[in-house]
Amino acid sequence: MEYEKLKKIIINRLKENLPEHLSYHSVMHVKDVIDSVEKIATSERVSEEDLMLLKTAALFHDTGFLYGSKNHEEKSCEIAEEYLSNYGYSNDQTEKIKGMIMATKIPQTPHNHLEQILADADLDYLGRDDFFVIGDKLFEELSMFGIVNSERDWNLLQEKFLESHHYFTETAISSRNQKKQDNLNIIKTKLKNY
């Protein structure tokens, strides 16, 4: 699997072609998910091969945004399929990667350990200190699409999302749940003060 070669190509394609109004679904997000996937996978003790598949799935998981936000996961799978066989990935590996990409679709429904790891990595920031910094980027993006119209709308949406979200892996549960709860409490306080 020629992951490093592929990473250069895909990151470049995203840099050059992702719509500029995507403040959250950006190259930075893709790199963040790759970092998170490495941390979680290492802690969850996956094999070298599985780690490579996870990093590849993280690399491709939002490439569908090159063609718009609607059904971007399905589109991301198609894009991955276009590339992978030319870079040393077997059909079986490609199918696993597509499964992982689909596991990031909200509401998340991962069907195996690798899919759980990518799902957790994609939303790792919910339980981190940079939650509000990253959240502001998503707010900006959703405002642009007309999905939220005010900060109050946004906080109500976040409250609902954080309350329904749960991590799947032991690693994310133990390292992110408490901070995610703290972040939720801050949002609840903001909502009380409107």
mmCIF file with all atom_site columns, N, CA and C in Angstrom, residues 35 52 58 149:
data_model
loop_
_atom_site.group_PDB
_atom_site.id
_atom_site.type_symbol
_atom_site.label_atom_id
_atom_site.label_alt_id
_atom_site.label_comp_id
_atom_site.label_asym_id
_atom_site.label_entity_id
_atom_site.label_seq_id
_atom_site.pdbx_PDB_ins_code
_atom_site.Cartn_x
_atom_site.Cartn_y
_atom_site.Cartn_z
_atom_site.occupancy
_atom_site.B_iso_or_equiv
_atom_site.pdbx_formal_charge
_atom_site.auth_seq_id
_atom_site.auth_comp_id
_atom_site.auth_asym_id
_atom_site.auth_atom_id
_atom_site.pdbx_PDB_model_num
ATOM 1  N N  . ASP A 1 35  ? -4.466  12.197 12.428 1.00 0.00 ? 35  ASP A N  1
ATOM 2  C CA . ASP A 1 35  ? -3.738  12.199 13.710 1.00 0.00 ? 35  ASP A CA 1
ATOM 3  C C  . ASP A 1 35  ? -4.516  11.435 14.779 1.00 0.00 ? 35  ASP A C  1
ATOM 4  N N  . MET A 1 52  ? -2.763  1.198  8.581  1.00 0.00 ? 52  MET A N  1
ATOM 5  C CA . MET A 1 52  ? -2.619  1.758  7.237  1.00 0.00 ? 52  MET A CA 1
ATOM 6  C C  . MET A 1 52  ? -3.994  1.938  6.589  1.00 0.00 ? 52  MET A C  1
ATOM 7  N N  . ALA A 1 58  ? -9.279  7.611  6.678  1.00 0.00 ? 58  ALA A N  1
ATOM 8  C CA . ALA A 1 58  ? -9.326  8.980  7.214  1.00 0.00 ? 58  ALA A CA 1
ATOM 9  C C  . ALA A 1 58  ? -8.973  9.991  6.119  1.00 0.00 ? 58  ALA A C  1
ATOM 10 N N  . ASN A 1 149 ? -29.076 29.755 11.881 1.00 0.00 ? 149 ASN A N  1
ATOM 11 C CA . ASN A 1 149 ? -29.195 31.187 11.599 1.00 0.00 ? 149 ASN A CA 1
ATOM 12 C C  . ASN A 1 149 ? -28.734 32.085 12.735 1.00 0.00 ? 149 ASN A C  1
#
